[in-house]
PDB file of C-alpha atoms and ligand atoms in Angstrom:
ATOM      1  CA  MET A   1      22.485  -6.483   5.571  1.00  0.00           C
ATOM      2  CA  SER A   2      19.150  -7.292   4.502  1.00  0.00           C
ATOM      3  CA  ILE A   3      15.954  -5.272   4.952  1.00  0.00           C
ATOM      4  CA  LYS A   4      14.666  -8.285   7.402  1.00  0.00           C
ATOM      5  CA  GLU A   5      18.179  -8.113   9.197  1.00  0.00           C
ATOM      6  CA  ASN A   6      17.691  -4.312   9.594  1.00  0.00           C
ATOM      7  CA  LEU A   7      14.105  -4.426  10.718  1.00  0.00           C
ATOM      8  CA  ILE A   8      15.090  -6.784  13.410  1.00  0.00           C
ATOM      9  CA  GLU A   9      18.190  -4.501  14.636  1.00  0.00           C
ATOM     10  CA  ILE A  10      15.653  -1.654  14.375  1.00  0.00           C
ATOM     11  CA  LYS A  11      13.023  -3.091  16.407  1.00  0.00           C
ATOM     12  CA  ASN A  12      15.814  -4.355  19.011  1.00  0.00           C
ATOM     13  CA  THR A  13      16.759  -0.670  19.711  1.00  0.00           C
ATOM     14  CA  PHE A  14      13.164   0.486  20.311  1.00  0.00           C
ATOM     15  CA  VAL A  15      12.421   1.743  23.649  1.00  0.00           C
ATOM     16  CA  ASN A  16       8.798   1.408  23.491  1.00  0.00           C
ATOM     17  CA  SER A  17       7.865  -1.891  21.893  1.00  0.00           C
ATOM     18  CA  ASP A  18       4.162  -0.508  21.330  1.00  0.00           C
ATOM     19  CA  CYS A  19       5.512   2.349  18.880  1.00  0.00           C
ATOM     20  CA  LEU A  20       4.243   1.425  15.276  1.00  0.00           C
ATOM     21  CA  LEU A  21       7.174   1.418  12.804  1.00  0.00           C
ATOM     22  CA  VAL A  22       6.024   2.996   9.619  1.00  0.00           C
ATOM     23  CA  ALA A  23       8.569   1.826   6.631  1.00  0.00           C
ATOM     24  CA  VAL A  24       9.220   4.829   4.858  1.00  0.00           C
ATOM     25  CA  SER A  25       9.657   3.365   1.072  1.00  0.00           C
ATOM     26  CA  LYS A  26       9.685   6.517  -1.183  1.00  0.00           C
ATOM     27  CA  THR A  27      11.943   5.885  -4.123  1.00  0.00           C
ATOM     28  CA  LYS A  28      12.375   2.395  -3.565  1.00  0.00           C
ATOM     29  CA  PRO A  29      11.319  -0.288  -6.039  1.00  0.00           C
ATOM     30  CA  ILE A  30       8.178  -2.356  -4.922  1.00  0.00           C
ATOM     31  CA  GLU A  31      10.818  -5.099  -4.331  1.00  0.00           C
ATOM     32  CA  ALA A  32      12.178  -3.708  -1.256  1.00  0.00           C
ATOM     33  CA  LEU A  33       8.577  -2.863  -0.224  1.00  0.00           C
ATOM     34  CA  LYS A  34       7.772  -6.595  -0.595  1.00  0.00           C
ATOM     35  CA  GLU A  35      10.672  -7.817   1.174  1.00  0.00           C
ATOM     36  CA  ALA A  36       9.481  -5.687   4.465  1.00  0.00           C
ATOM     37  CA  TYR A  37       6.223  -6.845   3.871  1.00  0.00           C
ATOM     38  CA  ALA A  38       7.565 -10.473   4.128  1.00  0.00           C
ATOM     39  CA  ALA A  39       9.507  -9.688   7.065  1.00  0.00           C
ATOM     40  CA  GLY A  40       6.224  -8.409   8.849  1.00  0.00           C
ATOM     41  CA  ILE A  41       5.700  -4.797   8.075  1.00  0.00           C
ATOM     42  CA  ARG A  42       2.336  -3.465   7.287  1.00  0.00           C
ATOM     43  CA  ASP A  43       2.528   0.046   7.188  1.00  0.00           C
ATOM     44  CA  PHE A  44       4.522   2.042   4.604  1.00  0.00           C
ATOM     45  CA  GLY A  45       4.939   5.603   4.312  1.00  0.00           C
ATOM     46  CA  GLU A  46       5.456   7.576   1.052  1.00  0.00           C
ATOM     47  CA  ASN A  47       5.458  11.160   0.328  1.00  0.00           C
ATOM     48  CA  LYS A  48       4.382  11.501  -3.082  1.00  0.00           C
ATOM     49  CA  VAL A  49       0.963  10.810  -4.309  1.00  0.00           C
ATOM     50  CA  GLN A  50       1.777   9.244  -7.855  1.00  0.00           C
ATOM     51  CA  GLU A  51       4.148   7.051  -6.430  1.00  0.00           C
ATOM     52  CA  ILE A  52       1.742   5.808  -3.712  1.00  0.00           C
ATOM     53  CA  VAL A  53      -0.796   5.583  -6.321  1.00  0.00           C
ATOM     54  CA  ASP A  54       1.362   3.255  -8.794  1.00  0.00           C
ATOM     55  CA  LYS A  55       2.775   1.103  -5.704  1.00  0.00           C
ATOM     56  CA  GLN A  56      -0.793   0.433  -4.084  1.00  0.00           C
ATOM     57  CA  PRO A  57      -2.172  -2.243  -6.751  1.00  0.00           C
ATOM     58  CA  GLN A  58       0.895  -3.979  -6.499  1.00  0.00           C
ATOM     59  CA  MET A  59       1.130  -4.876  -2.757  1.00  0.00           C
ATOM     60  CA  PRO A  60      -1.127  -7.186  -0.723  1.00  0.00           C
ATOM     61  CA  GLU A  61      -4.713  -5.845  -0.128  1.00  0.00           C
ATOM     62  CA  ASP A  62      -3.894  -5.724   3.615  1.00  0.00           C
ATOM     63  CA  THR A  63      -1.152  -3.183   3.233  1.00  0.00           C
ATOM     64  CA  GLN A  64      -1.757   0.089   5.155  1.00  0.00           C
ATOM     65  CA  TRP A  65      -0.826   3.489   3.260  1.00  0.00           C
ATOM     66  CA  HIS A  66       0.780   6.276   4.950  1.00  0.00           C
ATOM     67  CA  MET A  67       1.065   9.687   3.363  1.00  0.00           C
ATOM     68  CA  ILE A  68       3.957  11.304   5.007  1.00  0.00           C
ATOM     69  CA  GLY A  69       4.892  14.450   2.867  1.00  0.00           C
ATOM     70  CA  HIS A  70       3.494  17.477   1.812  1.00  0.00           C
ATOM     71  CA  LEU A  71      -0.068  16.810   0.243  1.00  0.00           C
ATOM     72  CA  GLN A  72      -1.222  19.051  -2.546  1.00  0.00           C
ATOM     73  CA  ARG A  73      -5.303  19.878  -2.218  1.00  0.00           C
ATOM     74  CA  ASN A  74      -5.706  18.918  -6.025  1.00  0.00           C
ATOM     75  CA  LYS A  75      -3.993  15.435  -5.372  1.00  0.00           C
ATOM     76  CA  VAL A  76      -6.146  14.381  -2.224  1.00  0.00           C
ATOM     77  CA  LYS A  77      -8.686  12.557  -4.875  1.00  0.00           C
ATOM     78  CA  TYR A  78      -6.383  10.062  -5.984  1.00  0.00           C
ATOM     79  CA  ILE A  79      -5.298   8.946  -2.656  1.00  0.00           C
ATOM     80  CA  ALA A  80      -8.737   9.218  -0.343  1.00  0.00           C
ATOM     81  CA  PRO A  81     -10.337   5.478  -1.682  1.00  0.00           C
ATOM     82  CA  PHE A  82      -7.420   3.944   0.046  1.00  0.00           C
ATOM     83  CA  ILE A  83      -5.240   5.941   2.296  1.00  0.00           C
ATOM     84  CA  HIS A  84      -4.928   4.796   5.717  1.00  0.00           C
ATOM     85  CA  LEU A  85      -3.398   7.568   7.651  1.00  0.00           C
ATOM     86  CA  ILE A  86      -2.425  11.328   6.283  1.00  0.00           C
ATOM     87  CA  HIS A  87       0.056  12.583   8.369  1.00  0.00           C
ATOM     88  CA  GLY A  88       1.243  16.066   6.986  1.00  0.00           C
ATOM     89  CA  VAL A  89      -2.089  17.977   7.236  1.00  0.00           C
ATOM     90  CA  ASP A  90      -0.535  21.476   7.449  1.00  0.00           C
ATOM     91  CA  SER A  91      -3.461  23.885   6.638  1.00  0.00           C
ATOM     92  CA  PHE A  92      -7.297  23.992   7.343  1.00  0.00           C
ATOM     93  CA  LYS A  93      -8.014  24.043   3.663  1.00  0.00           C
ATOM     94  CA  LEU A  94      -6.177  21.135   3.315  1.00  0.00           C
ATOM     95  CA  LEU A  95      -8.262  19.088   5.828  1.00  0.00           C
ATOM     96  CA  LYS A  96     -11.488  20.291   4.200  1.00  0.00           C
ATOM     97  CA  GLU A  97     -10.303  18.860   1.114  1.00  0.00           C
ATOM     98  CA  ILE A  98      -9.542  15.649   2.314  1.00  0.00           C
ATOM     99  CA  ASN A  99     -13.038  15.880   4.237  1.00  0.00           C
ATOM    100  CA  LYS A 100     -14.715  16.469   0.685  1.00  0.00           C
ATOM    101  CA  GLU A 101     -12.708  13.621  -1.081  1.00  0.00           C
ATOM    102  CA  ALA A 102     -13.443  11.015   1.692  1.00  0.00           C
ATOM    103  CA  LYS A 103     -17.305  11.585   1.581  1.00  0.00           C
ATOM    104  CA  LYS A 104     -17.068  10.699  -2.256  1.00  0.00           C
ATOM    105  CA  SER A 105     -15.466   7.652  -1.266  1.00  0.00           C
ATOM    106  CA  ASP A 106     -17.860   7.072   1.770  1.00  0.00           C
ATOM    107  CA  ARG A 107     -14.987   7.084   4.279  1.00  0.00           C
ATOM    108  CA  ILE A 108     -13.677   8.601   7.456  1.00  0.00           C
ATOM    109  CA  ILE A 109      -9.996   9.402   6.883  1.00  0.00           C
ATOM    110  CA  PRO A 110      -7.810   9.210   9.970  1.00  0.00           C
ATOM    111  CA  CYS A 111      -5.249  12.388   9.774  1.00  0.00           C
ATOM    112  CA  LEU A 112      -2.734  13.902  12.002  1.00  0.00           C
ATOM    113  CA  LEU A 113      -1.882  17.893  12.164  1.00  0.00           C
ATOM    114  CA  GLN A 114       1.600  18.626  11.223  1.00  0.00           C
ATOM    115  CA  MET A 115       2.785  21.250  13.588  1.00  0.00           C
ATOM    116  CA  HIS A 116       5.740  23.484  13.226  1.00  0.00           C
ATOM    117  CA  ILE A 117       8.121  22.464  15.966  1.00  0.00           C
ATOM    118  CA  ALA A 118      11.756  23.069  14.269  1.00  0.00           C
ATOM    119  CA  LYS A 119      13.628  25.946  14.547  1.00  0.00           C
ATOM    120  CA  GLU A 120      14.430  25.937  10.615  1.00  0.00           C
ATOM    121  CA  GLU A 121      12.100  28.040   8.579  1.00  0.00           C
ATOM    122  CA  SER A 122       9.778  25.570   6.935  1.00  0.00           C
ATOM    123  CA  LYS A 123       6.846  26.651   4.981  1.00  0.00           C
ATOM    124  CA  PHE A 124       4.781  23.636   6.317  1.00  0.00           C
ATOM    125  CA  GLY A 125       2.926  23.153   9.555  1.00  0.00           C
ATOM    126  CA  PHE A 126       0.169  24.800  11.895  1.00  0.00           C
ATOM    127  CA  ASP A 127       1.479  27.273  14.287  1.00  0.00           C
ATOM    128  CA  ASP A 128      -0.178  28.225  17.412  1.00  0.00           C
ATOM    129  CA  ALA A 129      -2.603  30.866  15.893  1.00  0.00           C
ATOM    130  CA  GLU A 130      -3.761  28.916  12.921  1.00  0.00           C
ATOM    131  CA  MET A 131      -4.567  25.818  15.030  1.00  0.00           C
ATOM    132  CA  GLU A 132      -6.822  28.213  17.297  1.00  0.00           C
ATOM    133  CA  GLU A 133      -8.594  29.854  14.366  1.00  0.00           C
ATOM    134  CA  MET A 134      -9.457  26.373  13.162  1.00  0.00           C
ATOM    135  CA  LEU A 135     -10.638  25.069  16.927  1.00  0.00           C
ATOM    136  CA  GLN A 136     -12.411  28.363  17.251  1.00  0.00           C
ATOM    137  CA  SER A 137     -14.210  27.901  13.779  1.00  0.00           C
ATOM    138  CA  ASP A 138     -17.731  26.412  12.999  1.00  0.00           C
ATOM    139  CA  GLU A 139     -16.735  24.596  10.046  1.00  0.00           C
ATOM    140  CA  ILE A 140     -14.319  22.184  11.742  1.00  0.00           C
ATOM    141  CA  LYS A 141     -17.274  20.483  14.067  1.00  0.00           C
ATOM    142  CA  GLN A 142     -18.889  19.661  10.315  1.00  0.00           C
ATOM    143  CA  LEU A 143     -16.049  18.145   8.798  1.00  0.00           C
ATOM    144  CA  GLN A 144     -17.668  14.543   9.389  1.00  0.00           C
ATOM    145  CA  HIS A 145     -15.385  12.956   6.935  1.00  0.00           C
ATOM    146  CA  VAL A 146     -11.920  12.918   8.601  1.00  0.00           C
ATOM    147  CA  LYS A 147     -10.959  12.215  12.113  1.00  0.00           C
ATOM    148  CA  ILE A 148      -8.061  14.145  13.912  1.00  0.00           C
ATOM    149  CA  VAL A 149      -6.372  11.191  15.537  1.00  0.00           C
ATOM    150  CA  GLY A 150      -2.996  13.289  16.464  1.00  0.00           C
ATOM    151  CA  LEU A 151      -0.247  15.216  16.071  1.00  0.00           C
ATOM    152  CA  MET A 152       2.833  14.919  13.699  1.00  0.00           C
ATOM    153  CA  GLY A 153       6.162  16.917  13.711  1.00  0.00           C
ATOM    154  CA  MET A 154       9.785  17.011  12.347  1.00  0.00           C
ATOM    155  CA  ALA A 155      12.860  17.788  14.346  1.00  0.00           C
ATOM    156  CA  THR A 156      15.562  20.516  12.813  1.00  0.00           C
ATOM    157  CA  PHE A 157      17.990  18.463  10.459  1.00  0.00           C
ATOM    158  CA  THR A 158      20.883  18.644  12.802  1.00  0.00           C
ATOM    159  CA  GLU A 159      23.198  16.449  14.750  1.00  0.00           C
ATOM    160  CA  ASN A 160      22.476  18.407  18.026  1.00  0.00           C
ATOM    161  CA  GLU A 161      20.582  15.657  20.329  1.00  0.00           C
ATOM    162  CA  VAL A 162      19.818  18.598  22.736  1.00  0.00           C
ATOM    163  CA  VAL A 163      17.739  20.723  20.155  1.00  0.00           C
ATOM    164  CA  ILE A 164      15.851  17.211  18.874  1.00  0.00           C
ATOM    165  CA  ARG A 165      14.883  16.134  22.329  1.00  0.00           C
ATOM    166  CA  LYS A 166      13.675  19.715  23.009  1.00  0.00           C
ATOM    167  CA  GLU A 167      11.441  20.104  19.691  1.00  0.00           C
ATOM    168  CA  PHE A 168      10.108  16.508  20.399  1.00  0.00           C
ATOM    169  CA  LYS A 169       9.506  17.832  24.061  1.00  0.00           C
ATOM    170  CA  GLY A 170       7.842  20.550  22.310  1.00  0.00           C
ATOM    171  CA  LEU A 171       5.525  18.445  20.183  1.00  0.00           C
ATOM    172  CA  LYS A 172       4.293  16.032  23.455  1.00  0.00           C
ATOM    173  CA  SER A 173       3.580  19.442  25.282  1.00  0.00           C
ATOM    174  CA  LEU A 174       1.126  20.733  22.492  1.00  0.00           C
ATOM    175  CA  PHE A 175      -0.397  17.218  22.037  1.00  0.00           C
ATOM    176  CA  ASP A 176      -1.099  17.192  26.104  1.00  0.00           C
ATOM    177  CA  ASP A 177      -2.381  20.546  25.713  1.00  0.00           C
ATOM    178  CA  LEU A 178      -4.524  20.127  22.991  1.00  0.00           C
ATOM    179  CA  LYS A 179      -5.879  16.726  24.501  1.00  0.00           C
ATOM    180  CA  SER A 180      -6.738  18.752  27.861  1.00  0.00           C
ATOM    181  CA  LYS A 181      -8.964  20.961  25.626  1.00  0.00           C
ATOM    182  CA  GLU A 182     -12.820  20.420  24.789  1.00  0.00           C
ATOM    183  CA  LEU A 183     -12.601  19.799  21.364  1.00  0.00           C
ATOM    184  CA  PRO A 184     -14.851  18.752  18.455  1.00  0.00           C
ATOM    185  CA  GLN A 185     -16.215  15.322  18.025  1.00  0.00           C
ATOM    186  CA  ASN A 186     -13.863  14.811  14.851  1.00  0.00           C
ATOM    187  CA  PHE A 187     -11.116  14.800  17.418  1.00  0.00           C
ATOM    188  CA  ASP A 188      -9.828  11.716  19.140  1.00  0.00           C
ATOM    189  CA  LEU A 189      -6.236  12.318  19.840  1.00  0.00           C
ATOM    190  CA  LYS A 190      -3.961   9.231  20.484  1.00  0.00           C
ATOM    191  CA  GLU A 191      -0.997   9.299  17.956  1.00  0.00           C
ATOM    192  CA  ILE A 192       2.237  11.407  17.990  1.00  0.00           C
ATOM    193  CA  SER A 193       4.087  10.898  14.711  1.00  0.00           C
ATOM    194  CA  MET A 194       8.026  11.975  15.439  1.00  0.00           C
ATOM    195  CA  GLY A 195      11.088  10.151  14.590  1.00  0.00           C
ATOM    196  CA  MET A 196      12.850   8.911  11.564  1.00  0.00           C
ATOM    197  CA  SER A 197      16.021   6.834  11.123  1.00  0.00           C
ATOM    198  CA  GLY A 198      18.351   9.257  12.952  1.00  0.00           C
ATOM    199  CA  ASP A 199      16.053  10.271  15.916  1.00  0.00           C
ATOM    200  CA  TYR A 200      13.513   7.603  16.636  1.00  0.00           C
ATOM    201  CA  ILE A 201      15.192   6.520  19.926  1.00  0.00           C
ATOM    202  CA  ILE A 202      15.002  10.064  21.335  1.00  0.00           C
ATOM    203  CA  ALA A 203      11.185  10.303  19.810  1.00  0.00           C
ATOM    204  CA  GLN A 204       9.962   7.326  21.574  1.00  0.00           C
ATOM    205  CA  GLU A 205      11.577   8.671  24.929  1.00  0.00           C
ATOM    206  CA  GLU A 206       9.676  11.818  24.376  1.00  0.00           C
ATOM    207  CA  GLY A 207       6.297  10.078  23.764  1.00  0.00           C
ATOM    208  CA  SER A 208       6.308   9.186  20.181  1.00  0.00           C
ATOM    209  CA  THR A 209       3.502   6.377  19.263  1.00  0.00           C
ATOM    210  CA  MET A 210       4.537   6.079  15.766  1.00  0.00           C
ATOM    211  CA  VAL A 211       8.123   6.567  13.805  1.00  0.00           C
ATOM    212  CA  ARG A 212       8.732   6.961  10.113  1.00  0.00           C
ATOM    213  CA  ILE A 213      11.846   5.229   9.415  1.00  0.00           C
ATOM    214  CA  GLY A 214      13.228   4.611   5.751  1.00  0.00           C
ATOM    215  CA  SER A 215      17.044   4.785   5.232  1.00  0.00           C
ATOM    216  CA  ALA A 216      17.790   2.696   7.957  1.00  0.00           C
ATOM    217  CA  ILE A 217      15.706   0.008   6.523  1.00  0.00           C
ATOM    218  CA  PHE A 218      16.255   0.253   3.046  1.00  0.00           C
ATOM    219  CA  GLY A 219      19.346   1.984   2.743  1.00  0.00           C
ATOM    220  CA  SER A 220      20.281   5.526   1.541  1.00  0.00           C
ATOM    221  CA  ARG A 221      17.960   7.144  -1.263  1.00  0.00           C
ATOM    222  CA  ASN A 222      19.941   8.739  -3.943  1.00  0.00           C
TER     223      ASN A 222
HETATM  224  C1  PLP B   1      11.790  10.873   4.219  1.00  0.00           C
HETATM  225  C2  PLP B   1      10.930  10.889   5.370  1.00  0.00           C
HETATM  226  C3  PLP B   1      11.227  10.192   6.617  1.00  0.00           C
HETATM  227  C4  PLP B   1      11.971   8.888   6.544  1.00  0.00           C
HETATM  228  O1  PLP B   1      13.483   9.810   6.679  1.00  0.00           O
HETATM  229  P1  PLP B   1      14.861   8.657   6.864  1.00  0.00           P
HETATM  230  O2  PLP B   1      15.647   9.785   7.756  1.00  0.00           O
HETATM  231  O3  PLP B   1      15.117   7.859   5.724  1.00  0.00           O
HETATM  232  O4  PLP B   1      14.233   7.633   8.026  1.00  0.00           O
HETATM  233  C5  PLP B   1      10.398  10.229   7.377  1.00  0.00           C
HETATM  234  N1  PLP B   1       9.739  11.517   7.527  1.00  0.00           N
HETATM  235  C6  PLP B   1       9.338  12.000   6.427  1.00  0.00           C
HETATM  236  C7  PLP B   1       8.219  13.080   6.450  1.00  0.00           C
HETATM  237  C8  PLP B   1      10.133  12.075   5.627  1.00  0.00           C
HETATM  238  O5  PLP B   1      10.041  12.660   4.364  1.00  0.00           O
END
């Protein structure tokens, strides 16, 4: 099946048609991105800074670039001028660096805080204590060049739908809890980025507002 046919089939299975489809094009050649663009996709997700920087000038200006992977602080400067949304903000230090580079570009960069929701040990993501510490700090309020627009999470890599659903429910309830708090003015929580090729339907059922789908659109990666 072509990329266009895959996209139609995926959209047909959406349980929430307002959910944003971010096409995860990592490792795929620019021709594949252009095909998806021609089929109407404007939002592309990449997980490597070098790759996003290489591809960005080759795509039309209205392409919206999403950084979905772990972002190293020393590489923020390369994407700060154009990045549309950074999904994987997993530490306060990284958020401060994004703010610094956004200021140089005279931008306010939208960010999602990556939360640790999976059972498996992952190095990346906030836990409750780190989140609380950040919210209580004076510094968070001073970051005028970032906007926290929501949360992002990845479920455990498993076929077990009960586990996946439980983790997505957990992220949704973290989101609702956070939203009910009094937050600094640079918070405007509206997005929950959860769901990939194998679990986006469950994610939408549990409240996802953006799904990050790669292999179901572009085929498997090597
Ligand atoms: C690769 C990747 C995806 C897409 O995965 P698929 O299973 O190919 O849909 C989604 N989110 C993140 C963070 C990724 O790294």
